[in-house]
PDB file of C-alpha atoms and ligand atoms in Angstrom:
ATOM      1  CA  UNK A1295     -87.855   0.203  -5.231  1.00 81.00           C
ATOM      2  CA  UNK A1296     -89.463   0.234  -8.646  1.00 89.00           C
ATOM      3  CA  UNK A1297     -91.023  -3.117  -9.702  1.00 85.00           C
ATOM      4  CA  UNK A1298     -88.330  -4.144 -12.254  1.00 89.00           C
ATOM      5  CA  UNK A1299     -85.610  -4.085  -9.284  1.00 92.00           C
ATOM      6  CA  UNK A1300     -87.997  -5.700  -7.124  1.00 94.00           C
ATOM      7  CA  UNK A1301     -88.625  -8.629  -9.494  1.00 95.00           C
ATOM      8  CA  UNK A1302     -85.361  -9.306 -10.704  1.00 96.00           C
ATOM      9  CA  UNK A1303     -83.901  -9.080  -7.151  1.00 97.00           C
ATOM     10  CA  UNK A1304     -87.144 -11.814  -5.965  1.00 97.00           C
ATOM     11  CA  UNK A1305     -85.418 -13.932  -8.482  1.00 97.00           C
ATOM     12  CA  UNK A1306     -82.321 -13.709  -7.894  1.00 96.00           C
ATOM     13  CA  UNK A1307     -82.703 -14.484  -4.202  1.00 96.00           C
ATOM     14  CA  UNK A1308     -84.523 -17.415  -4.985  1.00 95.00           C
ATOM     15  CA  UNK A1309     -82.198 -19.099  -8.278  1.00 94.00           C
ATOM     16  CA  UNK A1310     -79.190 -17.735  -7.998  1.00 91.00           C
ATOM     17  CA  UNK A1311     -76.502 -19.706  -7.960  1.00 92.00           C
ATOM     18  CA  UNK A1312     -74.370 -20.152  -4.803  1.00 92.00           C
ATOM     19  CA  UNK A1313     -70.596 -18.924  -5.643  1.00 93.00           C
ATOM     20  CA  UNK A1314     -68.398 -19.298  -2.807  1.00 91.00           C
ATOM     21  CA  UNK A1315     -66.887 -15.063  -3.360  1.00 92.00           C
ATOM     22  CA  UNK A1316     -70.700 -14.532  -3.009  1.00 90.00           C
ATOM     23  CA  UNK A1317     -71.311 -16.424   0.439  1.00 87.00           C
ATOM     24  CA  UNK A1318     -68.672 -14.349   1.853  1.00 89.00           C
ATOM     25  CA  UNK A1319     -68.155 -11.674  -0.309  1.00 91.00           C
ATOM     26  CA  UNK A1320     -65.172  -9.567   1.273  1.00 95.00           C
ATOM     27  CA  UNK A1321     -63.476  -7.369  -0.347  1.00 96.00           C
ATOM     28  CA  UNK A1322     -60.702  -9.404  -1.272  1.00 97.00           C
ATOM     29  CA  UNK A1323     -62.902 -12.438  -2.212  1.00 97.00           C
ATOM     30  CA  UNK A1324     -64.589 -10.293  -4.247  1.00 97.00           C
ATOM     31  CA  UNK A1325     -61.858  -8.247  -6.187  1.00 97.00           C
ATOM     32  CA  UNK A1326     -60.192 -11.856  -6.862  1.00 97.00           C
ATOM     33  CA  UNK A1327     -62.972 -13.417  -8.209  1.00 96.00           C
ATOM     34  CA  UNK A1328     -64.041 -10.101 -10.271  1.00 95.00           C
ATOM     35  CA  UNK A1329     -60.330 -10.573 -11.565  1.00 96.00           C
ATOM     36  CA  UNK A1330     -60.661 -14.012 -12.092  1.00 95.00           C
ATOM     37  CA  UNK A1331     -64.106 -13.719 -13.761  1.00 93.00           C
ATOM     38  CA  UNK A1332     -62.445 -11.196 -16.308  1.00 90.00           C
ATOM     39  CA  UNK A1333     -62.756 -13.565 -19.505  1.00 84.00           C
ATOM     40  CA  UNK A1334     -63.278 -16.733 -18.080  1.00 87.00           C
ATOM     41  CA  UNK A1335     -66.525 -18.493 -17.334  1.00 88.00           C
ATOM     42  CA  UNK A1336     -67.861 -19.071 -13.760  1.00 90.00           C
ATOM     43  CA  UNK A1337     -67.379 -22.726 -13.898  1.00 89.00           C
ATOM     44  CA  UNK A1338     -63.884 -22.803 -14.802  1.00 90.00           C
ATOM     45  CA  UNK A1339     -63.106 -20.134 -11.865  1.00 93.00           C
ATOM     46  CA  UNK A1340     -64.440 -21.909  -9.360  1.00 92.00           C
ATOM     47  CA  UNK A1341     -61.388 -24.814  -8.324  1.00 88.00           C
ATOM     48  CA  UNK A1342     -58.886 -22.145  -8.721  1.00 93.00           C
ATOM     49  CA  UNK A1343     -60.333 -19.303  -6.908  1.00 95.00           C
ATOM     50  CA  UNK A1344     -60.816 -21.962  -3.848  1.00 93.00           C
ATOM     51  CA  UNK A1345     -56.918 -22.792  -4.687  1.00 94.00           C
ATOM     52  CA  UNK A1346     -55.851 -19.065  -4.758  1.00 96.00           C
ATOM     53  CA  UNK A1347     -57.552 -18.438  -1.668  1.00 96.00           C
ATOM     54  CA  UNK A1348     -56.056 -21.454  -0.059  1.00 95.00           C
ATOM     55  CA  UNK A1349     -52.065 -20.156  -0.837  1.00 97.00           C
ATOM     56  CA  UNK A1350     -52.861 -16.544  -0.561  1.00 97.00           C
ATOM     57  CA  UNK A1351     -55.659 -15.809   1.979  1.00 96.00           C
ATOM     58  CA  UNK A1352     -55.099 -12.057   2.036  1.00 96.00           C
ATOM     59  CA  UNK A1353     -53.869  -8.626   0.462  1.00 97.00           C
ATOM     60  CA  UNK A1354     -50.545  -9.061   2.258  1.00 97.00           C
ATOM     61  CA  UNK A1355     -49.901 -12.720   0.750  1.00 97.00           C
ATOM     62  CA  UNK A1356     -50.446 -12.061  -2.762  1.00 97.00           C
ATOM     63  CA  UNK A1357     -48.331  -8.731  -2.344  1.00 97.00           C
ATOM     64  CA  UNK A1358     -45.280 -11.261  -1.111  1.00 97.00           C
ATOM     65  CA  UNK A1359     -45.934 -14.320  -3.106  1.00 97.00           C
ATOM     66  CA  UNK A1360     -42.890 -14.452  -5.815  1.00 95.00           C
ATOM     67  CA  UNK A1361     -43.872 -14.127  -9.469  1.00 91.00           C
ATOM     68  CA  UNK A1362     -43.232 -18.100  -9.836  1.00 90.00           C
ATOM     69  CA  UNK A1363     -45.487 -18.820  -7.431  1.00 93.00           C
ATOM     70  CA  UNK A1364     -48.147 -16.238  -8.394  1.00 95.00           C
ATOM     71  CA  UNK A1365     -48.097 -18.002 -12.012  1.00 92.00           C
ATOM     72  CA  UNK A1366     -48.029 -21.385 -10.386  1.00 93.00           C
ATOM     73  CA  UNK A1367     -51.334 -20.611  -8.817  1.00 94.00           C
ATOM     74  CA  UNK A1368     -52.628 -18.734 -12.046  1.00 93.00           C
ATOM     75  CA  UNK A1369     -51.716 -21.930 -14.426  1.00 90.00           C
ATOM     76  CA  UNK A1370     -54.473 -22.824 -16.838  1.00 88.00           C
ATOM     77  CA  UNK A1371     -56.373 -19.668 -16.024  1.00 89.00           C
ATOM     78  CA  UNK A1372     -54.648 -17.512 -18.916  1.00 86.00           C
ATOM     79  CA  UNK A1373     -54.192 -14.057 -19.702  1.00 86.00           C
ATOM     80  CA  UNK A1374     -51.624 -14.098 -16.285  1.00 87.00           C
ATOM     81  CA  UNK A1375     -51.499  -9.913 -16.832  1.00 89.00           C
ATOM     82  CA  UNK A1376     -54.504 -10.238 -14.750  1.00 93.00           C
ATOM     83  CA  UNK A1377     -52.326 -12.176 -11.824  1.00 94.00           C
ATOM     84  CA  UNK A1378     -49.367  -9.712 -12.668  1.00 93.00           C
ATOM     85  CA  UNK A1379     -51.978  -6.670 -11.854  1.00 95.00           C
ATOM     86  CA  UNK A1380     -53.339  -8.382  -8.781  1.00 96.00           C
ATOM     87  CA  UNK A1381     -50.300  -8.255  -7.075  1.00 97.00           C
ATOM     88  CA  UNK A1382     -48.871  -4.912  -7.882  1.00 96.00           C
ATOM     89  CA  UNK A1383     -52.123  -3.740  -6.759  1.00 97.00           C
ATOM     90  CA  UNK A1384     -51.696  -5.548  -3.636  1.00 97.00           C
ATOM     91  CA  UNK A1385     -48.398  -4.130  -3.642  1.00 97.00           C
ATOM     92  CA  UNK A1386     -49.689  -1.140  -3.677  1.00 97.00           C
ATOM     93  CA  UNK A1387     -52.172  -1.597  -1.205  1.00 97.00           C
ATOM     94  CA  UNK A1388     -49.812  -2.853   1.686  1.00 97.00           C
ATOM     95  CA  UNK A1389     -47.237   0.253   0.616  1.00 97.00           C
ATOM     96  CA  UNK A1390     -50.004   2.817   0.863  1.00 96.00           C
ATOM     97  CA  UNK A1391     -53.524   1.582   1.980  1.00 96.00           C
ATOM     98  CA  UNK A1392     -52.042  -0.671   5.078  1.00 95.00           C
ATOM     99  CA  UNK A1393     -52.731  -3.611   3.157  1.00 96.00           C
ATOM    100  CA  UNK A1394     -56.565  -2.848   2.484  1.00 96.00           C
ATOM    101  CA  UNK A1395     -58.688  -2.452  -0.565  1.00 97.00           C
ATOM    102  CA  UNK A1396     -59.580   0.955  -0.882  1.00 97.00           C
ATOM    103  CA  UNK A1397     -63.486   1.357  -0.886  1.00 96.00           C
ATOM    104  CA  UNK A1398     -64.402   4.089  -3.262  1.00 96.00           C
ATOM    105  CA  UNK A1399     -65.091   3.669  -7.189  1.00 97.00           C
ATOM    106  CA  UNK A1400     -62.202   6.732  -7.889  1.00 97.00           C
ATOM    107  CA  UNK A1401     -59.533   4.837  -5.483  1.00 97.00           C
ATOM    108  CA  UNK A1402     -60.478   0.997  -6.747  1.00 97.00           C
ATOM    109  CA  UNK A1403     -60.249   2.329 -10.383  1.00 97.00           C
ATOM    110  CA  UNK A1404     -57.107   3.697 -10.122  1.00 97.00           C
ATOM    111  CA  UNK A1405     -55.944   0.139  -9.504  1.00 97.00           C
ATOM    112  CA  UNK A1406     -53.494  -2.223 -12.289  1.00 95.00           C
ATOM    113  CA  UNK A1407     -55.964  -4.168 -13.543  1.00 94.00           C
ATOM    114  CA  UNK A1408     -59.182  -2.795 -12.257  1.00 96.00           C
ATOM    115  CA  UNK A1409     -61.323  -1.163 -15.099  1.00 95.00           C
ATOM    116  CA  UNK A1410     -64.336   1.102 -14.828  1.00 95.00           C
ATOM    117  CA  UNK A1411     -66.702  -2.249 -14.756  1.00 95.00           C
ATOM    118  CA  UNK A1412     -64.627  -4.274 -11.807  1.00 96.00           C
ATOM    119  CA  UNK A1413     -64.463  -1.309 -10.054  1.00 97.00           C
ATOM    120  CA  UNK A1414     -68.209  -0.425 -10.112  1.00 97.00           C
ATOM    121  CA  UNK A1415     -68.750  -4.128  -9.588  1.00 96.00           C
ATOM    122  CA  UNK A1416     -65.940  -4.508  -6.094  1.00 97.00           C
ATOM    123  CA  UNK A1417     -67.448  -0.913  -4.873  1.00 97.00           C
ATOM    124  CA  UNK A1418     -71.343  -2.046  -4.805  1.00 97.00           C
ATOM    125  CA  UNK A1419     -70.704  -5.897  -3.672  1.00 96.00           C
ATOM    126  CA  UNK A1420     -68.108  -5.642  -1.272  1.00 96.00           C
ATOM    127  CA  UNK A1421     -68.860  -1.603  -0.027  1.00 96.00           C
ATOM    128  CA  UNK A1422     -72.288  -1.228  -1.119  1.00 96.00           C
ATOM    129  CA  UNK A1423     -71.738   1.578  -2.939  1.00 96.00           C
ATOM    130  CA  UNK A1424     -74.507   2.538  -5.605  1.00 96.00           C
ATOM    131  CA  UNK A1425     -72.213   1.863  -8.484  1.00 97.00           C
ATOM    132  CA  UNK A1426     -73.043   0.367 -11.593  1.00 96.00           C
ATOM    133  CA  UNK A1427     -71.344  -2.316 -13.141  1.00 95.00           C
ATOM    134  CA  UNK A1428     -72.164  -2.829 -16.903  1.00 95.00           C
ATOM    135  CA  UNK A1429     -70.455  -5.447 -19.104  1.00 92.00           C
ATOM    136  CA  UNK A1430     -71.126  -7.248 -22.219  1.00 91.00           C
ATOM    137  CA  UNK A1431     -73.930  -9.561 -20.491  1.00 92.00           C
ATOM    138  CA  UNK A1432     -75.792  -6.716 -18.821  1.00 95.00           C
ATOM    139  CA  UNK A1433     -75.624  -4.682 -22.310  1.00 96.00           C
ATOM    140  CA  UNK A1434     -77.124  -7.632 -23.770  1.00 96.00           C
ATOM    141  CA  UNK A1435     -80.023  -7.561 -21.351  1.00 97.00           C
ATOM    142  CA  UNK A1436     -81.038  -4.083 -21.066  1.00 97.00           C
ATOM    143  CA  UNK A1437     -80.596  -3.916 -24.622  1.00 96.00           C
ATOM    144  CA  UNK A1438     -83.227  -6.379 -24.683  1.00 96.00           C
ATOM    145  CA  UNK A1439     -85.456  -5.394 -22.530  1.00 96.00           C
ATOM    146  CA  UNK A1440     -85.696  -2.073 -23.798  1.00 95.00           C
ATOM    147  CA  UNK A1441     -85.562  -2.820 -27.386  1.00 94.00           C
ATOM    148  CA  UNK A1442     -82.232  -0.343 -27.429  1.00 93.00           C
ATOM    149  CA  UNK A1443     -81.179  -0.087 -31.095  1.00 88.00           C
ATOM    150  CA  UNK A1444     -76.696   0.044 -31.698  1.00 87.00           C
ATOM    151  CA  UNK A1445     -73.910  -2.511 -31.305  1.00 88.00           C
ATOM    152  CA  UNK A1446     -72.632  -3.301 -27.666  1.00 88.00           C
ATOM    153  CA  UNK A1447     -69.976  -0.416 -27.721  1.00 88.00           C
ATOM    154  CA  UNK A1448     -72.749   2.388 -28.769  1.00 89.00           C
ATOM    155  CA  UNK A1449     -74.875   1.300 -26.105  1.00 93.00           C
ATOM    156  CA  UNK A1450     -72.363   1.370 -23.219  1.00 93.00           C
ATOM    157  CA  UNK A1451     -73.235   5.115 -21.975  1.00 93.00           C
ATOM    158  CA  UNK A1452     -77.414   4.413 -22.521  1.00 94.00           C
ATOM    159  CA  UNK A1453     -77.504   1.335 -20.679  1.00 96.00           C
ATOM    160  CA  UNK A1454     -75.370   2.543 -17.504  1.00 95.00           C
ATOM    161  CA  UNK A1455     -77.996   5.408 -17.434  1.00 95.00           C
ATOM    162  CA  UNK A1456     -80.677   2.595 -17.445  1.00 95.00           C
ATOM    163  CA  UNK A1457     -79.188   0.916 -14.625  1.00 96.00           C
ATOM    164  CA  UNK A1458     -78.077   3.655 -12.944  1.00 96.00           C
ATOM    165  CA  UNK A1459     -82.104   4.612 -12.651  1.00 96.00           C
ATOM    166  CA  UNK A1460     -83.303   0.909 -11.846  1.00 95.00           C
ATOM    167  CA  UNK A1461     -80.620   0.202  -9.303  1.00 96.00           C
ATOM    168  CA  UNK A1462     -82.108   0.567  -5.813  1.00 96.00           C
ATOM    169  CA  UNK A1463     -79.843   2.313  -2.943  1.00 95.00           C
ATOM    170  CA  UNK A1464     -80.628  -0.490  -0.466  1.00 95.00           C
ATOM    171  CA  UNK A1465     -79.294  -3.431  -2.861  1.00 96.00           C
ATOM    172  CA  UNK A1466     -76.734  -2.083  -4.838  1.00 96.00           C
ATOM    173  CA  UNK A1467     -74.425  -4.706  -5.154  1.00 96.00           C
ATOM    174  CA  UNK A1468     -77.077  -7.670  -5.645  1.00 96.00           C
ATOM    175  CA  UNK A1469     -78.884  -5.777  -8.136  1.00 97.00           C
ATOM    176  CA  UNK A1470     -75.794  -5.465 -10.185  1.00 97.00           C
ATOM    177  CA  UNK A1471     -74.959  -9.151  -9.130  1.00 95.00           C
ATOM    178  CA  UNK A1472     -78.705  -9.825 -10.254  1.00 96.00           C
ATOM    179  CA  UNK A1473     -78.445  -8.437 -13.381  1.00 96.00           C
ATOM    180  CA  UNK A1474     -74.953 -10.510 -14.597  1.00 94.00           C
ATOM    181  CA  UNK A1475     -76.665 -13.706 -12.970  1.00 94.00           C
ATOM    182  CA  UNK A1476     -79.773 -12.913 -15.331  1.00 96.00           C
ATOM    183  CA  UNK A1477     -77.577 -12.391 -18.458  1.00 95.00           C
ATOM    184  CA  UNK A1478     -74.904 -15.521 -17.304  1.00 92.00           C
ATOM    185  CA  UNK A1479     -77.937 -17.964 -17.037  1.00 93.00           C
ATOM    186  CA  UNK A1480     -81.181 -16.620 -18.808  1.00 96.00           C
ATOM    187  CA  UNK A1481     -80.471 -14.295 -21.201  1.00 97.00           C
ATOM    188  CA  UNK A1482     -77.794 -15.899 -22.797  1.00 94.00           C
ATOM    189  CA  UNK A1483     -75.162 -14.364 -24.947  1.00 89.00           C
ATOM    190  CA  UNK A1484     -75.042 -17.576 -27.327  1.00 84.00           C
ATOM    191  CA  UNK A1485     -78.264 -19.141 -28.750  1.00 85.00           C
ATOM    192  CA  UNK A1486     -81.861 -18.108 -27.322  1.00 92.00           C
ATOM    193  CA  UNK A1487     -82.606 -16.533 -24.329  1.00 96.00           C
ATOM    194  CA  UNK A1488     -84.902 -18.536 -22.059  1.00 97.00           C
ATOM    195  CA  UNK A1489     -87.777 -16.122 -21.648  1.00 97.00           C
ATOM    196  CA  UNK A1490     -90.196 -17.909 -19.566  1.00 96.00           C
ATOM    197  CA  UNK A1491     -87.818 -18.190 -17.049  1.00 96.00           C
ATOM    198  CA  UNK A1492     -86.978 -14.609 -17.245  1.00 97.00           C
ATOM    199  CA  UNK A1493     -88.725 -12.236 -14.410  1.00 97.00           C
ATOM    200  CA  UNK A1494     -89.105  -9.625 -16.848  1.00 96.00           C
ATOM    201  CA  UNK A1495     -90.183 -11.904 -19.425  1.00 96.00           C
ATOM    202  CA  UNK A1496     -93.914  -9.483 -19.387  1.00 94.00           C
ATOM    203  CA  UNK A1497     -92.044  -6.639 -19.308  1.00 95.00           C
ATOM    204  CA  UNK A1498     -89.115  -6.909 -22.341  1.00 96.00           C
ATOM    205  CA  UNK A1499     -89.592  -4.901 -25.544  1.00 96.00           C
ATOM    206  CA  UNK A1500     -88.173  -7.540 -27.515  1.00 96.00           C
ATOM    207  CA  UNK A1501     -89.644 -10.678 -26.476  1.00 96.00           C
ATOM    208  CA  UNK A1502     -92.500  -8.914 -27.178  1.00 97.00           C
ATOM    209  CA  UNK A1503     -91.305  -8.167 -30.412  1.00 95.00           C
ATOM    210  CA  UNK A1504     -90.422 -11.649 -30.585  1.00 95.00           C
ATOM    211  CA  UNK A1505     -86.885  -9.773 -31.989  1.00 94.00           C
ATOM    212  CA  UNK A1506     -84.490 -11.134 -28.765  1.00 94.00           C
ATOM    213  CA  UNK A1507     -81.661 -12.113 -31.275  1.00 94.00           C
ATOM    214  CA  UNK A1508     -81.749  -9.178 -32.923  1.00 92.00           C
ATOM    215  CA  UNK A1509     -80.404  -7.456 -29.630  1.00 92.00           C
ATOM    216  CA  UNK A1510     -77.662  -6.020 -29.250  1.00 92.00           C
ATOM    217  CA  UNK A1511     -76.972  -5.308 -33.112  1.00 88.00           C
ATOM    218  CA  UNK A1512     -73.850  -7.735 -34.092  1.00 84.00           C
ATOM    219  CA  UNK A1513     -70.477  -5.517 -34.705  1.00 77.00           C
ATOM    220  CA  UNK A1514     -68.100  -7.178 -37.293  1.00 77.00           C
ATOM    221  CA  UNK A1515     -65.067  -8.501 -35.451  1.00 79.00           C
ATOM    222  CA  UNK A1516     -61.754  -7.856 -37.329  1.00 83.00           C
ATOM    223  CA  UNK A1517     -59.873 -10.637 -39.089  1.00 87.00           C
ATOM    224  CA  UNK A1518     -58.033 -12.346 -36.993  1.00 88.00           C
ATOM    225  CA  UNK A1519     -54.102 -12.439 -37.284  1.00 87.00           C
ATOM    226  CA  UNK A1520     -51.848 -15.613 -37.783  1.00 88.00           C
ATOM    227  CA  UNK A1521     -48.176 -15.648 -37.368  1.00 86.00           C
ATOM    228  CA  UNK A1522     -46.120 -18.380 -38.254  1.00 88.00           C
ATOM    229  CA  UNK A1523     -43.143 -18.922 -36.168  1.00 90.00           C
ATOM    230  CA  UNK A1524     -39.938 -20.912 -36.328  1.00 91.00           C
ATOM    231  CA  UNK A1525     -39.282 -22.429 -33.153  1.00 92.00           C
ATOM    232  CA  UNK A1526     -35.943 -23.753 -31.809  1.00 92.00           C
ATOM    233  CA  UNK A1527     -35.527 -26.923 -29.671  1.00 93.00           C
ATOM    234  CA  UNK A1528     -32.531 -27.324 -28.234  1.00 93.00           C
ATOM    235  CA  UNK A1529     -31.766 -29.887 -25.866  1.00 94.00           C
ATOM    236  CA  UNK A1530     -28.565 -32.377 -24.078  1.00 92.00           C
ATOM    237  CA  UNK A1531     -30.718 -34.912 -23.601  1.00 90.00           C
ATOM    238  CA  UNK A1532     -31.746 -34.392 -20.116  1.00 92.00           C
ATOM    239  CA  UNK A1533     -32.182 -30.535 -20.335  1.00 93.00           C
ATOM    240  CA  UNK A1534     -34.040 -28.088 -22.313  1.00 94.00           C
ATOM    241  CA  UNK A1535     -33.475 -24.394 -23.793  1.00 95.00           C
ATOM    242  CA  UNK A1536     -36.119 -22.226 -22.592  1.00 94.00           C
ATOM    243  CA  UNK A1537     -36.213 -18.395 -22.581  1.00 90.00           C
ATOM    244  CA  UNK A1538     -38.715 -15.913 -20.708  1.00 88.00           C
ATOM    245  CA  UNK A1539     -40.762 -13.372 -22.838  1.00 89.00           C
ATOM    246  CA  UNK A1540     -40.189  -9.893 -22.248  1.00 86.00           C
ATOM    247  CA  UNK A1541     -42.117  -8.564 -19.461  1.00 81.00           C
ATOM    248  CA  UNK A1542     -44.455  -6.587 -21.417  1.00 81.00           C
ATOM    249  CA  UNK A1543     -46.539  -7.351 -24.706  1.00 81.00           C
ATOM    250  CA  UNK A1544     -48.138 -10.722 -25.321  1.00 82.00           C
ATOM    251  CA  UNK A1545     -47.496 -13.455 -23.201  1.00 83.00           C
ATOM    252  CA  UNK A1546     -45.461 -11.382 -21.190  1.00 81.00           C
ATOM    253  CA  UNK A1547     -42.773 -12.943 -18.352  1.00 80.00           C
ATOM    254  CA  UNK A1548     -43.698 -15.958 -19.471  1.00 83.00           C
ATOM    255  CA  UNK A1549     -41.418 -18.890 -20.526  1.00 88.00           C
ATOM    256  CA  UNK A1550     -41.050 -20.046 -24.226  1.00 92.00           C
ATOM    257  CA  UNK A1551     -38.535 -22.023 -26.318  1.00 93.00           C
ATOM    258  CA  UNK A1552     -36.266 -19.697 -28.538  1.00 93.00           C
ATOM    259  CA  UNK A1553     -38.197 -18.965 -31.408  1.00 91.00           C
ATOM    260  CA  UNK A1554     -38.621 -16.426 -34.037  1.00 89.00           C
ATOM    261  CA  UNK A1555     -40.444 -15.207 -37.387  1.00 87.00           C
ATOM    262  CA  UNK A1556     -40.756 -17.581 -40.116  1.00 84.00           C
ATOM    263  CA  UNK A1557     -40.576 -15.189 -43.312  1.00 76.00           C
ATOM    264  CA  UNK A1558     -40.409 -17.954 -45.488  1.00 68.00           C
ATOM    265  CA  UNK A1559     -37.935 -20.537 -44.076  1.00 64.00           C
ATOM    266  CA  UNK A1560     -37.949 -23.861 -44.862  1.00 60.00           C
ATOM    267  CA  UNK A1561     -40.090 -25.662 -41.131  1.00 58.00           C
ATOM    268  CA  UNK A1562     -38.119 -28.669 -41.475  1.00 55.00           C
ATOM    269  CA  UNK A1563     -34.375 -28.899 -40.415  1.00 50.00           C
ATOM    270  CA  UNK A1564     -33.425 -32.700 -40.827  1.00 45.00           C
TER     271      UNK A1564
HETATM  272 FE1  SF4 B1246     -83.772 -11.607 -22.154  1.00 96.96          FE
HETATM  273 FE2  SF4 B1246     -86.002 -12.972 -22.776  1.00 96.96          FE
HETATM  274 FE3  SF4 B1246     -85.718 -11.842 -20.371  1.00 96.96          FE
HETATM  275 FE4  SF4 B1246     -86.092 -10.333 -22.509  1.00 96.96          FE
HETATM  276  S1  SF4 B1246     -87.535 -11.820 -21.655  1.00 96.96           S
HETATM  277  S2  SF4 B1246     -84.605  -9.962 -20.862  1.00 96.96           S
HETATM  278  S3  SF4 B1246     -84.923 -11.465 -24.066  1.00 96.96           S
HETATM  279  S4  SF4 B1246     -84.486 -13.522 -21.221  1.00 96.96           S
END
């Protein structure tokens, strides 16, 4: 194991934090909370993930579970494609894989819902398979510690090589683990890093440089759009007029009230 991997896993085994999908990380705990992780932070995860488990303890349950209940569970979460993925790939799994994950990169990739980072990430934690797992936060590291010029998306293929060569074969899926853990709680995507609680605080190009910021280069994020929407309320008095999105697109399957484009009505009916 080269020294890098040896200190960052020494520190990780000592602070990281205990996650209950990491206490017992099957492969089901595991794709869940990879799923769940997707866009949300760890500490809003954590009471639904216990929930999810609770209703839905295995592959076969959330293949069954209706779509009402599925979104039920998913409530406040967001982005419910995620949940809608989860259980066609479940479906999937009980029509083809007698109701089991399947335990190579190739087969977990080919899953709804499971891109190339999940995939490396469920293949080295819950199969310890020497897969690499690089996201935002680990781009944001390596870029760091190697003082690795380019905006996130440039550095993608160079920073999976670096892992790929750091990443011991005994500890696959805690060095990848390790390395989100460092970015999630060290070196932190908003304000400054905390270096001196960094194990490869001696080691990083640009704390040396005293340049961490300047890591990875900002990309300019396009202008975001606004539509304004006229929407319909119409009610007896004890019921209301609801209608279910389309089951593809934004907000998809889910329930609205009627509602359409604005283009210059007037947003007041009285
Ligand atoms: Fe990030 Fe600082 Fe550690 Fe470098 S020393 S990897 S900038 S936390």
């Amino acid at each position: 194991m080269i020294p890098e991997a040896k200190h960052l896993l020494d520190w990780y085994d000592e602070r990281a934090r205990v996650l209950p999908w990491r206490s017992d990380p099957t492969p089901y705990r595991v794709w869940v909370s990879e799923i769940m992780l997707q866009q949300t932070r760890v500490e809003a995860v954590l009471s639904y993930f216990e929930r999810f488990l609770a209703a839905l303890p295995d592959i076969h349950a959330l293949a069954t579970v209706t779509e009402d209940g599925l979104y039920a569970l998913w409530q406040g979460l967001g982005y419910y494609s995620r949940a809608r993925n989860l259980r066609r790939a479940a479906q999937w799994c009980c029509e083809h894989n007698n109701c089991q994950l399947p335990d190579t990169f190739a087969g977990l990739r080919a899953l709804p819902g499971i891109g190339e980072y999940t995939a490396g990430a469920i293949a080295s934690i819950a199969f310890g398979k020497p897969t690499v797992a690089v996201d935002g936060n680990v781009v944001r590291v390596i870029s760091r510690l190697d003082g690795l010029p380019g905006d996130p998306m440039a550095l993608q293929a160079p920073v999976r090589e670096q892992v790929r060569a750091m990443q011991p074969p005994s500890r696959p899926g805690d060095f990848n683990q390790a390395l989100m853990e460092l970015g999630a709680i060290v070196c932190l995507p908003n304000g400054a890093p905390l270096c001196d609680a960094c194990p490869w605080q001696e080691r990083c190009a640009a704390h040396a440089a005293g340049r961490e910021l300047a890591y990875p280069a900002k990309k300019e994020k396009p202008p975001r759009r606004v539509e304004e929407r006229l929407v319909i309320l119409v009610t007896d008095g004890s019921k209301i007029l609801l209608h279910k999105r389309p089951d593809k697109g934004l907000l998809a399957s889910l329930w609205e009230f009627p509602n359409e484009p604005l283009h210059g009505r007037p947003t007041d009916s009285a």
